[in-house]
Coordinates of C-alpha atoms in Angstrom, one line a residue:
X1 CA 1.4 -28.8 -18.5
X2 CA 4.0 -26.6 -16.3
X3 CA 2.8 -24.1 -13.8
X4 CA 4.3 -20.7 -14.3
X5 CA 4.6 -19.5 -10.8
X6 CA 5.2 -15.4 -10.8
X7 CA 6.8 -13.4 -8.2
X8 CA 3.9 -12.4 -6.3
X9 CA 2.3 -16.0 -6.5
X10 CA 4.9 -17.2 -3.8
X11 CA 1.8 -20.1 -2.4
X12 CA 2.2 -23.6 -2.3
X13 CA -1.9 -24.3 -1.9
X14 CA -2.3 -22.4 -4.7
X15 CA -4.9 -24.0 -7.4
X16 CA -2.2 -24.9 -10.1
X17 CA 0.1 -26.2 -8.2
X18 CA -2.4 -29.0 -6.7
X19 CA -2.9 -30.8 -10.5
X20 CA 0.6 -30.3 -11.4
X21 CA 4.4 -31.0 -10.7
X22 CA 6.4 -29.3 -13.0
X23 CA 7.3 -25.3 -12.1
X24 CA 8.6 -22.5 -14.0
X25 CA 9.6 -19.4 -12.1
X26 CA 11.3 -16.6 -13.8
X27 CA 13.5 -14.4 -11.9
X28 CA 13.6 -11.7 -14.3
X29 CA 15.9 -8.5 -13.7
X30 CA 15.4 -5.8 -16.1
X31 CA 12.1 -4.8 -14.5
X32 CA 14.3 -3.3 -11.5
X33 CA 15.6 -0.8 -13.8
X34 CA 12.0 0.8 -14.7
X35 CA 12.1 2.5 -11.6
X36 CA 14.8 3.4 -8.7
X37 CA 13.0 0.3 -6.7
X38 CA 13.6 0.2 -3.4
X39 CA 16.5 -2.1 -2.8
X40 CA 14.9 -3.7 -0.1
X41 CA 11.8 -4.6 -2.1
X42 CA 14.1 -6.1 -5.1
X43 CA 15.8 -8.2 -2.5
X44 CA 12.5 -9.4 -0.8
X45 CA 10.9 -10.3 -4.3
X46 CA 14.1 -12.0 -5.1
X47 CA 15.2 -13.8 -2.0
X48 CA 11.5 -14.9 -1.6
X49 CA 11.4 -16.9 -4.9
X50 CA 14.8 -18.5 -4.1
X51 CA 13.4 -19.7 -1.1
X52 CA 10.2 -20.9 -2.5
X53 CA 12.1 -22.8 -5.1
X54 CA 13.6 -24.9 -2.5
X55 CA 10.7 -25.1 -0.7
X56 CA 8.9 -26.6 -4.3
X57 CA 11.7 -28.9 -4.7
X58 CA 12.4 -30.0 -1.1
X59 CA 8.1 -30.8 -1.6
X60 CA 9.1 -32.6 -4.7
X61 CA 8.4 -30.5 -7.7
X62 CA 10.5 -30.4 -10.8
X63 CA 11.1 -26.6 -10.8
X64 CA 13.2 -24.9 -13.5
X65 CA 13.9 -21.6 -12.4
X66 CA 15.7 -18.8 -14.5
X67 CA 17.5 -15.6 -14.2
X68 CA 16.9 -13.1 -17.0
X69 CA 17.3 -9.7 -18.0
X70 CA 13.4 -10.3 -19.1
X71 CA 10.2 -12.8 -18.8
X72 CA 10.9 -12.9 -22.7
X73 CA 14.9 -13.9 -22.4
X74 CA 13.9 -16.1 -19.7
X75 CA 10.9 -17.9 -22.4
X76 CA 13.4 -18.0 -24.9
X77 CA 15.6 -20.1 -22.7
X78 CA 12.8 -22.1 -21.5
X79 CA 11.3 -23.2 -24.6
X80 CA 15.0 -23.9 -26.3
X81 CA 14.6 -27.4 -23.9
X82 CA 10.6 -27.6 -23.8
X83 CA 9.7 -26.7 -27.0
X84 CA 5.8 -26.2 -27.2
X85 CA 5.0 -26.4 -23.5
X86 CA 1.7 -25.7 -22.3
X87 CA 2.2 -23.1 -19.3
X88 CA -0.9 -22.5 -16.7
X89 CA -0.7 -19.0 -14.4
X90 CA -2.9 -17.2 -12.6
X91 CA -4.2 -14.3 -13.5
X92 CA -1.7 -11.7 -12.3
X93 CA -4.1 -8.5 -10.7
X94 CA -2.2 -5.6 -12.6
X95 CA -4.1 -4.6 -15.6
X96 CA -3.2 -6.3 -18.7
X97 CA -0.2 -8.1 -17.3
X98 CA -2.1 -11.5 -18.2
X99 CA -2.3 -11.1 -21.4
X100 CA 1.1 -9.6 -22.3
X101 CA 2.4 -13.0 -20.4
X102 CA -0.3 -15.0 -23.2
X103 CA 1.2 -13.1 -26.1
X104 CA 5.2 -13.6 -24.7
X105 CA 4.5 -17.5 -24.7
X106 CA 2.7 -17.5 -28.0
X107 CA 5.3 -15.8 -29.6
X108 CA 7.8 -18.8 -28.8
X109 CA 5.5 -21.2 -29.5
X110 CA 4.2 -22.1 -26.4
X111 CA 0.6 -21.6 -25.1
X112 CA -0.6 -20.1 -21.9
X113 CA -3.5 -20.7 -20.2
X114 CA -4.7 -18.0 -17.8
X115 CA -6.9 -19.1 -14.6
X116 CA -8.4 -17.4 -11.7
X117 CA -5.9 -16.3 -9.1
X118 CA -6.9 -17.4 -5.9
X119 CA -4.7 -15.3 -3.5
X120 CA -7.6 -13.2 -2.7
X121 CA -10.6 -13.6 -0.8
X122 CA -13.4 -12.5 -3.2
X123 CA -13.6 -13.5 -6.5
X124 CA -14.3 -10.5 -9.4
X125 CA -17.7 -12.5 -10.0
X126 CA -18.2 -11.6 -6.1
X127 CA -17.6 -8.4 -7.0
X128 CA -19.2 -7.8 -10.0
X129 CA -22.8 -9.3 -9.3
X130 CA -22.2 -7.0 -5.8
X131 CA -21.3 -3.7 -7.9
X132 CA -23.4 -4.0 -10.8
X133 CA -23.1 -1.7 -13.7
X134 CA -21.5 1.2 -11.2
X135 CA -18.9 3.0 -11.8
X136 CA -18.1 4.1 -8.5
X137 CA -17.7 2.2 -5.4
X138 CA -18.3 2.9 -2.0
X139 CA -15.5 0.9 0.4
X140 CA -18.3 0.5 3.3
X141 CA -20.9 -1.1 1.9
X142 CA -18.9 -3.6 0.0
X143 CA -17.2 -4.4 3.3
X144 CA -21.0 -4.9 5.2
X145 CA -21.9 -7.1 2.5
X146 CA -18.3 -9.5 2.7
X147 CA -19.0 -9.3 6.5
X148 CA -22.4 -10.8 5.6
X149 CA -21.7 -13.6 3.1
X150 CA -18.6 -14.8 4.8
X151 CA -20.0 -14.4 8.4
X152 CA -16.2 -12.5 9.5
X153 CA -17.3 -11.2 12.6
X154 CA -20.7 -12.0 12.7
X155 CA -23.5 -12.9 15.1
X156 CA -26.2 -14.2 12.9
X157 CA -27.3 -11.8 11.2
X158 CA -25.6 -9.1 12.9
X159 CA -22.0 -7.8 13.4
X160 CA -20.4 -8.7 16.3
X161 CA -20.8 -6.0 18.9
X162 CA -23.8 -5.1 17.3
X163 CA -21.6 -2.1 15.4
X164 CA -20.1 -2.8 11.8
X165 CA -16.6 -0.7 12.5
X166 CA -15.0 0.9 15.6
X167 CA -13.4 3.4 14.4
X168 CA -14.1 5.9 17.1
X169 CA -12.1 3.4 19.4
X170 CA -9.4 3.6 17.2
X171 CA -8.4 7.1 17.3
X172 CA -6.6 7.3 20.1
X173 CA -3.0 8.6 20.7
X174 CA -0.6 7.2 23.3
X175 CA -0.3 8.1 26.6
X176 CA 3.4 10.1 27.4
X177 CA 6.1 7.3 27.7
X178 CA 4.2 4.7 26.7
X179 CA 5.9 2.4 23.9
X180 CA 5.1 -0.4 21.5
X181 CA 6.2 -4.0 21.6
X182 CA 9.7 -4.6 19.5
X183 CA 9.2 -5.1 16.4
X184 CA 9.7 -8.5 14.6
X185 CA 12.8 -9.0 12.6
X186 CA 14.0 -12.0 10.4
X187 CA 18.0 -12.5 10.4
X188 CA 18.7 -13.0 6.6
X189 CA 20.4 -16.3 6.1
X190 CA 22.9 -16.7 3.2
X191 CA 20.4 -16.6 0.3
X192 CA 19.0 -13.3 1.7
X193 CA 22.6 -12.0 2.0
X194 CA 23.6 -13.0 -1.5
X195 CA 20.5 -11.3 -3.4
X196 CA 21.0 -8.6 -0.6
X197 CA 24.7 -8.1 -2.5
X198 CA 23.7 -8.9 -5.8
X199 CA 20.7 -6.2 -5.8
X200 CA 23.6 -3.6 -4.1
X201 CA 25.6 -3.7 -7.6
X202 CA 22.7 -4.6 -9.8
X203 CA 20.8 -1.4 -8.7
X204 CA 23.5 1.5 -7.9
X205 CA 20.7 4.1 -8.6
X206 CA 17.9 2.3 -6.1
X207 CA 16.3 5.0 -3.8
X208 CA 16.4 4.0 0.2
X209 CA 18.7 2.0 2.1
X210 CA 19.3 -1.7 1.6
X211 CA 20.0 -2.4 5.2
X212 CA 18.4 -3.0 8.3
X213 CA 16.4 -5.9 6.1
X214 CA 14.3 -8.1 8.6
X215 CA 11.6 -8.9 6.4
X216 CA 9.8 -12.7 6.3
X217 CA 11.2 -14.3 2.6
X218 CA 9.7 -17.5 3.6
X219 CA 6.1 -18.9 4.3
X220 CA 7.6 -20.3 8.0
X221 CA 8.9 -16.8 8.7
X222 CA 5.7 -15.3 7.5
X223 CA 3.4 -17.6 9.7
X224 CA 5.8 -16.4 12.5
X225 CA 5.4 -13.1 11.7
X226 CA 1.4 -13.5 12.0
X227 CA 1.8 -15.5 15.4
X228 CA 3.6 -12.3 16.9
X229 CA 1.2 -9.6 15.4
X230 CA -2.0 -11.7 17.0
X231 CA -0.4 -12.5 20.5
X232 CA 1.8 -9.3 20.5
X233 CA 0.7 -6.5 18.4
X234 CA -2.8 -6.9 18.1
X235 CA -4.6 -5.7 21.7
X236 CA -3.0 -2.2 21.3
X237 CA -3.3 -2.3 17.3
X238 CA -7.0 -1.6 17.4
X239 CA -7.0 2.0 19.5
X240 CA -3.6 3.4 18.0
X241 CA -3.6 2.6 14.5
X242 CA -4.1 6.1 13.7
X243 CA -1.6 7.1 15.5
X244 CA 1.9 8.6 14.5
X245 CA 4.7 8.3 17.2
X246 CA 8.4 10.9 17.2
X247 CA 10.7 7.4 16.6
X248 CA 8.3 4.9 16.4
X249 CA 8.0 3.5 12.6
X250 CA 5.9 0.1 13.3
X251 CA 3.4 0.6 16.2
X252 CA 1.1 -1.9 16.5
X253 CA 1.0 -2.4 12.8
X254 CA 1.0 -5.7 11.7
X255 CA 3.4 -5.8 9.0
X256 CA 2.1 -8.4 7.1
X257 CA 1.0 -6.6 3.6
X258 CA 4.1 -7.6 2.1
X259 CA 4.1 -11.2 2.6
X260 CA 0.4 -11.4 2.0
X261 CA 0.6 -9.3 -1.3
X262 CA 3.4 -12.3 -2.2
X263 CA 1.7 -14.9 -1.5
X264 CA 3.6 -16.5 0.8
X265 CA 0.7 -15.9 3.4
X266 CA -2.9 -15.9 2.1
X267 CA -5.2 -13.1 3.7
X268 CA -7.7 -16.1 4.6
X269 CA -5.0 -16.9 6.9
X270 CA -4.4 -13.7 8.8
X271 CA -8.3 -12.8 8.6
X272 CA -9.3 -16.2 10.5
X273 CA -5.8 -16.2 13.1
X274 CA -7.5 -12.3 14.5
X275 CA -11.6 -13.5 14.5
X276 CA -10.0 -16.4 16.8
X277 CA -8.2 -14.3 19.0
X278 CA -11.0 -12.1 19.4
X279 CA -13.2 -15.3 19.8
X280 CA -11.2 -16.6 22.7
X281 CA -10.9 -13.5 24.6
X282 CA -7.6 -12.5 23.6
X283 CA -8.1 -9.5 21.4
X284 CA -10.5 -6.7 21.8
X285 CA -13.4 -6.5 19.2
X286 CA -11.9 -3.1 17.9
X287 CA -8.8 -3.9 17.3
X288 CA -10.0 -7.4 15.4
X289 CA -12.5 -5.4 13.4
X290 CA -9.6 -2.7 12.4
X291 CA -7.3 -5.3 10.8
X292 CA -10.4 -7.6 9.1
X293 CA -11.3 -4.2 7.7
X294 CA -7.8 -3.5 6.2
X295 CA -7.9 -7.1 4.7
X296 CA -11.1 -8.5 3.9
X297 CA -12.6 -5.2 3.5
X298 CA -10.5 -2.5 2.2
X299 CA -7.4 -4.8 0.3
X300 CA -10.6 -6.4 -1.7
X301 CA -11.8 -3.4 -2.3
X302 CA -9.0 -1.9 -4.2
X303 CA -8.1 -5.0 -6.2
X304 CA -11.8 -4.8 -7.8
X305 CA -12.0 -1.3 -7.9
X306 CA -8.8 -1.4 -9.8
X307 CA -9.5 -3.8 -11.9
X308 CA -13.1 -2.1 -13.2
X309 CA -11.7 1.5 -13.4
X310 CA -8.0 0.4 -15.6
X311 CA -6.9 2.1 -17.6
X312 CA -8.5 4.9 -17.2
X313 CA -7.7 5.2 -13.3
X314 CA -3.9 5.5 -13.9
X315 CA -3.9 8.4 -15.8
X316 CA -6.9 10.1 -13.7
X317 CA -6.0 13.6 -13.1
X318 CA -9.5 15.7 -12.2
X319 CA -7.9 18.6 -10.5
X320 CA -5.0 18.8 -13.2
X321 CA -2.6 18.8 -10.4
X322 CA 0.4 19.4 -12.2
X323 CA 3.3 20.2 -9.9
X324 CA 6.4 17.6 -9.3
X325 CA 7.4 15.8 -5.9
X326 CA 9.0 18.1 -3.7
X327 CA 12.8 17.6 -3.2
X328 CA 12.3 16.2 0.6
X329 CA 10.2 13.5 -0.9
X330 CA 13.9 12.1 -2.4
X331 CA 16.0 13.6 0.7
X332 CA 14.3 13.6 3.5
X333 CA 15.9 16.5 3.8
X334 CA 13.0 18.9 5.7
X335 CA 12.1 21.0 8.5
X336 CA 8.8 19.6 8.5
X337 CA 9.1 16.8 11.8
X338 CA 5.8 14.7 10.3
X339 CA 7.1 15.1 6.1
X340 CA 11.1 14.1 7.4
X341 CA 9.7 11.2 9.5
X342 CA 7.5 9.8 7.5
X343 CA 9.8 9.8 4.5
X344 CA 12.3 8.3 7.0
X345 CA 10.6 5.5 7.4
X346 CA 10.0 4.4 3.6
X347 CA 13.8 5.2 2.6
X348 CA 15.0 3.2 5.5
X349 CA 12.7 0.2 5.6
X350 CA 10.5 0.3 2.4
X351 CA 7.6 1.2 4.9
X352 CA 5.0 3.5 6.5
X353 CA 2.0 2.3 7.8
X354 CA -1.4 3.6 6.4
X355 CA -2.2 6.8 8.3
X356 CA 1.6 8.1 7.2
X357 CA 0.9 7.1 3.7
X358 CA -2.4 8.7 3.6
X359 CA -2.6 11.8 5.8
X360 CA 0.9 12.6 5.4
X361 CA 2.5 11.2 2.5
X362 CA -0.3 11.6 0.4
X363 CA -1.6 14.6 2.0
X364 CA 1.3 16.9 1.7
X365 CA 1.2 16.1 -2.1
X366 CA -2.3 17.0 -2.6
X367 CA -2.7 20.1 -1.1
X368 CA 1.3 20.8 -2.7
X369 CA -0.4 20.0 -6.1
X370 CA 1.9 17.0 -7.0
X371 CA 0.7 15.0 -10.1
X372 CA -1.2 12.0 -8.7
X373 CA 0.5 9.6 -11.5
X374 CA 4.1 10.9 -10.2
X375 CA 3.1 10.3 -6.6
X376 CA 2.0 6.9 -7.5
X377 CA 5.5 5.7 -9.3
X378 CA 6.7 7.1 -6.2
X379 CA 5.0 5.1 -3.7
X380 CA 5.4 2.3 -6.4
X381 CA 9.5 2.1 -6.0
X382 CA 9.2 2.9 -2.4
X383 CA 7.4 0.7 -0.7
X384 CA 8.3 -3.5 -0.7
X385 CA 4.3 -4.1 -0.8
X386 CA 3.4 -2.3 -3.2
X387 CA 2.5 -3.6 -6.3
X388 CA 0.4 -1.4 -9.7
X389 CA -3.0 -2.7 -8.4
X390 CA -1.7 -1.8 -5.0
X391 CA -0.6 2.0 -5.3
X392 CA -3.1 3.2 -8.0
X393 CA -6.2 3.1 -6.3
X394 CA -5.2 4.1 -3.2
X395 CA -2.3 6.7 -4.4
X396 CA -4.3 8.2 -7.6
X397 CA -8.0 7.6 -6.1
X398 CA -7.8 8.0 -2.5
X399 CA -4.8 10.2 -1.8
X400 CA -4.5 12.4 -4.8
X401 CA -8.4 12.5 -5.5
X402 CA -7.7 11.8 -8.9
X403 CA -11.1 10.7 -9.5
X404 CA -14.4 10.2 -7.7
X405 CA -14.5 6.4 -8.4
X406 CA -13.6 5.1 -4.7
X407 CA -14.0 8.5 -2.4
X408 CA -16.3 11.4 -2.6
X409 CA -14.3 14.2 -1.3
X410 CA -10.2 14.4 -1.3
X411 CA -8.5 13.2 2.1
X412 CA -6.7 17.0 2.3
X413 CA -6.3 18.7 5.9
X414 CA -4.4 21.0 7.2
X415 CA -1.6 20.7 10.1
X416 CA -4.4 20.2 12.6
X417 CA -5.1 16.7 11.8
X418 CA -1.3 15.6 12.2
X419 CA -1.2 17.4 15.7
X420 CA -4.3 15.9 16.6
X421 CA -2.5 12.2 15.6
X422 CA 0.9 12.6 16.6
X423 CA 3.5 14.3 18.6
X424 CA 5.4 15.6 15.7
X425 CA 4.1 19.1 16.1
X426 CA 5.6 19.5 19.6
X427 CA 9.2 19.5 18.1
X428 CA 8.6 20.5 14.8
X429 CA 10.0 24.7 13.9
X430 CA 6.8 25.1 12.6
X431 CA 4.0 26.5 14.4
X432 CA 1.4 24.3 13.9
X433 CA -1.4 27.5 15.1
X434 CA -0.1 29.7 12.1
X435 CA -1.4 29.8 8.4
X436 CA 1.0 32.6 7.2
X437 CA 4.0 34.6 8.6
X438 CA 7.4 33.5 9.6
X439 CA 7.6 29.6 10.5
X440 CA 4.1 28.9 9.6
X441 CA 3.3 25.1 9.5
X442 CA 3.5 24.9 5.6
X443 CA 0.3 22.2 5.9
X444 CA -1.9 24.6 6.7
X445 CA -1.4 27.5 4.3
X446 CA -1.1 24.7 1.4
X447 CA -4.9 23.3 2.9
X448 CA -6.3 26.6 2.5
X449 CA -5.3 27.6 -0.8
X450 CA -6.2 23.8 -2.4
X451 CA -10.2 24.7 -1.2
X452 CA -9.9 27.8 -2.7
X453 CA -8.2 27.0 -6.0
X454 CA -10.6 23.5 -6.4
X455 CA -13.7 25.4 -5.0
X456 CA -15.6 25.0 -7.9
X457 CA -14.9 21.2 -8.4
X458 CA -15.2 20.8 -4.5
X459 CA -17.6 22.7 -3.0
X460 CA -20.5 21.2 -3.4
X461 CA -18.8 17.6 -2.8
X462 CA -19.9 15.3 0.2
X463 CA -19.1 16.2 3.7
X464 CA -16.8 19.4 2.5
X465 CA -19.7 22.2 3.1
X466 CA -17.8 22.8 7.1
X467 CA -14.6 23.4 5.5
X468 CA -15.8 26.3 2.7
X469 CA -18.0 27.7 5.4
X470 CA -14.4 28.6 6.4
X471 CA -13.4 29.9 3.4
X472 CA -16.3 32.1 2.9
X473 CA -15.6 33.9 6.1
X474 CA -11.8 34.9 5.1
X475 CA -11.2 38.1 3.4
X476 CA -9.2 39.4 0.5
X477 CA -6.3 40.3 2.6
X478 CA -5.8 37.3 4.4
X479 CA -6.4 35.2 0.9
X480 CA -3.9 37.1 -0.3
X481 CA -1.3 36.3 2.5
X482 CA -2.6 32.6 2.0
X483 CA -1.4 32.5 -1.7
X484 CA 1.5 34.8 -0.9
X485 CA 2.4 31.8 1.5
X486 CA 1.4 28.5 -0.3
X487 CA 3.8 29.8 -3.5
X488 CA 6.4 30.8 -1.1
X489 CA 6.2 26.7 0.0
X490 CA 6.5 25.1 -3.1
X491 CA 8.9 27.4 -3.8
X492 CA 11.1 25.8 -1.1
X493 CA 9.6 22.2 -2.4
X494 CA 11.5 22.7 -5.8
X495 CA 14.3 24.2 -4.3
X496 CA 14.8 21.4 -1.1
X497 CA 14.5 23.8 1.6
X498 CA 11.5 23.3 2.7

């Protein structure tokens, strides 16, 4: 039997590769063509397998490794010298990529046998005897009930500190000239540069730049990358990782989502390396419980969530949002300091951290109107860790509020919230304190008029009852400045003037 080790399976204490020798990767091409992928996450997919490769062999495995257009080219070159192999994978997480790998092998011949993929923390049996016959999750108690049969961050029976989450320690914004440790960066070595090249004139029509690229391709580089986020990043992580910074794309953040979503470091890893360094004294309880929530709480949370609500979920539209990205979404190209930063940061380094992706990113789209399953390809080519299961319950869900299944009211605010969070507004041309008029911050215009045109899907919704207390105190005229205004926006969205 030969393990078939995908892309995003990049771990050498994975299950299949502890009963077996023999390794097929495919390094299949075509894929990259689907979408304008960000060249940087092509080339950190790419150069990771070539590195694992030599990793397998220098371990000892017989690895076969093949570049195609396609997983099927790449099968009919595999099976023209092992005719009627038995292949073993694990079960990739995007819906129904499993079996579409089953019926590409059993169409040559071959047989595939599917088994559970153990890059994850919970199991869907975890999940399913948790959840039930629901069809729609709530993120905080599933994460009480991990706390509780893993014992993360537990005293007995109780969460450490006596509180399950800190999140009102972790709203803080950074005092005036304060700034955050330097980033980590990983020099590409010569395999890195040559897939750096090859995706250049593979990919002429990728969207984002290929260069600065200091991502970890390698499980050594990945552990490194850990080791700096605990004894760097992570004492300051905890209070300002809601925070968005004028020049600052990284923070505290740890920047691990993209190794851990390839494999080449498993969340068990990173999960255990914080509870120890809050353990010893060398993290603060916030801060620990901030990233474990992120990982064994929220990334679990999607995968099963996803998993239950596909195929339906992809499609899921409940407000019939209809309208298409706006141009600066492509450009960059805006006014708006929070919308132009933010973008910034995914065209140049395949990255934003979460609050940028939700409260801006996804924000701006909602209350624009953008069709949740165009924002999702969009944050699908943009961002090097993002994978289907990745984007579509926290792009379509979450940020769009295509659905109910994960979130019971839509993550839309106006301009307030990003002032509140940042220091964009201070140097932004719009006025943050104006819903209509010349200049007016376009957030806040856009925030109204989404309440008012989803009132009757919205208003009786959880936790939204403040907000159309606001609306019902607003008269005809100034509704009609409102619309007057929101068109006016998306009118410079289509046109890229915003």
């Amino acid at each position: 039997m030969t393990v078939w080790v995908l892309g995003d399976q990049l771990d050498p204490s994975a299950a299949p590769l502890q009963s077996d020798d023999r390794v097929l990767m495919i390094e299949a091409h075509a894929f990259g063509d689907r979408l304008r992928y960000h060249p940087q996450k092509l080339a950190l997919v790419f150069s990771a397998m070539r590195h694992f490769r030599d990793d397998l062999r220098d371990r000892g495995y017989e690895v076969t490794y093949v570049e195609a257009e396609t997983f099927g080219e790449g099968l009919d070159r595999y099976f023209d010298a092992a005719a009627g192999d038995d292949l073993v994978v694990m079960d990739p997480p995007s819906h129904g990529a499993g079996e579409r790998l089953r019926e590409l092998v059993s169409a040559r011949g071959g047989s595939l046998t599917l088994v559970e993929n153990d890059l994850f923390l919970t199991t869907p049996a975890d999940f399913d005897d948790w959840a039930g016959d629901a069809d729609s999750y709530r993120q905080e108690r599933w994460y009480r009930h991990v706390r509780r049969e893993t014992g993360v961050l537990m005293d007995g029976d109780d969460p450490a500190g006596g509180e399950w989450n800190y999140d009102d320690r972790n709203r803080e914004t950074p005092p005036e000239g304060w700034t955050p440790p330097e980033a980590p960066r990983f020099e590409p070595d010569e395999t890195t540069r040559e897939v750096i090249a090859f995706v250049r004139e593979r990919y002429p029509d990728a969207w984002g730049s290929p260069e600065p690229f200091g991502w970890p391709v390698t499980r050594a580089e990945a552990r490194q990358a850990l080791s700096h986020f605990v004894e760097v990043r992570l004492p300051e992580f905890g209070p300002y990782q809601d925070a968005m910074v004028d020049g600052e794309w990284a923070l505290c953040h740890s920047l691990l989502s993209a190794a851990i979503n390839l494999g080449l470091l498993h969340p068990r890893e990173a999960v255990e390396a914080v509870e120890e360094a809050y353990e010893t004294g060398d993290a603060p309880l916030n801060s620990a419980e901030g990233f474990v929530r992120q990982v064994l709480g929220w990334r679990e949370f999607v995968r099963h969530v996803y998993r239950r609500s596909m195929p339906e979920l992809a499609a899921a539209n409940q407000l019939d949002q209809t309208e298409s990205l706006p141009e600066a979404y492509w450009t960059g190209e805006t006014d708006m300091r929070c919308l132009s930063e933010a973008v910034g940061h995914v065209r140049d380094r395949g990255y934003a951290h979460h609050i940028e992706r939700l409260m801006v990113l996804s924000n701006f789209a909602l209350v624009y109107g953008v069709d949740p399953a165009e924002l999702d390809r969009w944050f699908h080519l943009g961002f090097v860790d993002a994978y289907h299961w990745v984007t579509t319950p926290n792009v379509v869900a979450m940020g769009s509020f295509g659905t109910d299944v994960l979130s019971s009211k839509p993550y839309a605010s106006s301009g307030n919230y990003v002032n509140e969070m940042s220091d964009y507004c201070s140097s932004c041309p719009y006025a943050v304190s104006k819903t209509t008029g010349e200049n007016a911050c376009p957030f806040n215009a856009l925030y109204w008029d989404f309440l008012k045109e989803n009132e009757e899907r919205l208003r009786g919704t959880g936790r939204m009852g403040l907000m159309y207390s606001h609306v019902d105190r607003k008269d005809d005229e100034e509704w009609d400045a409102i619309r007057a205004r929101a068109d006016e926006i998306r009118r410079m969205g289509r046109a890229g003037t915003l």
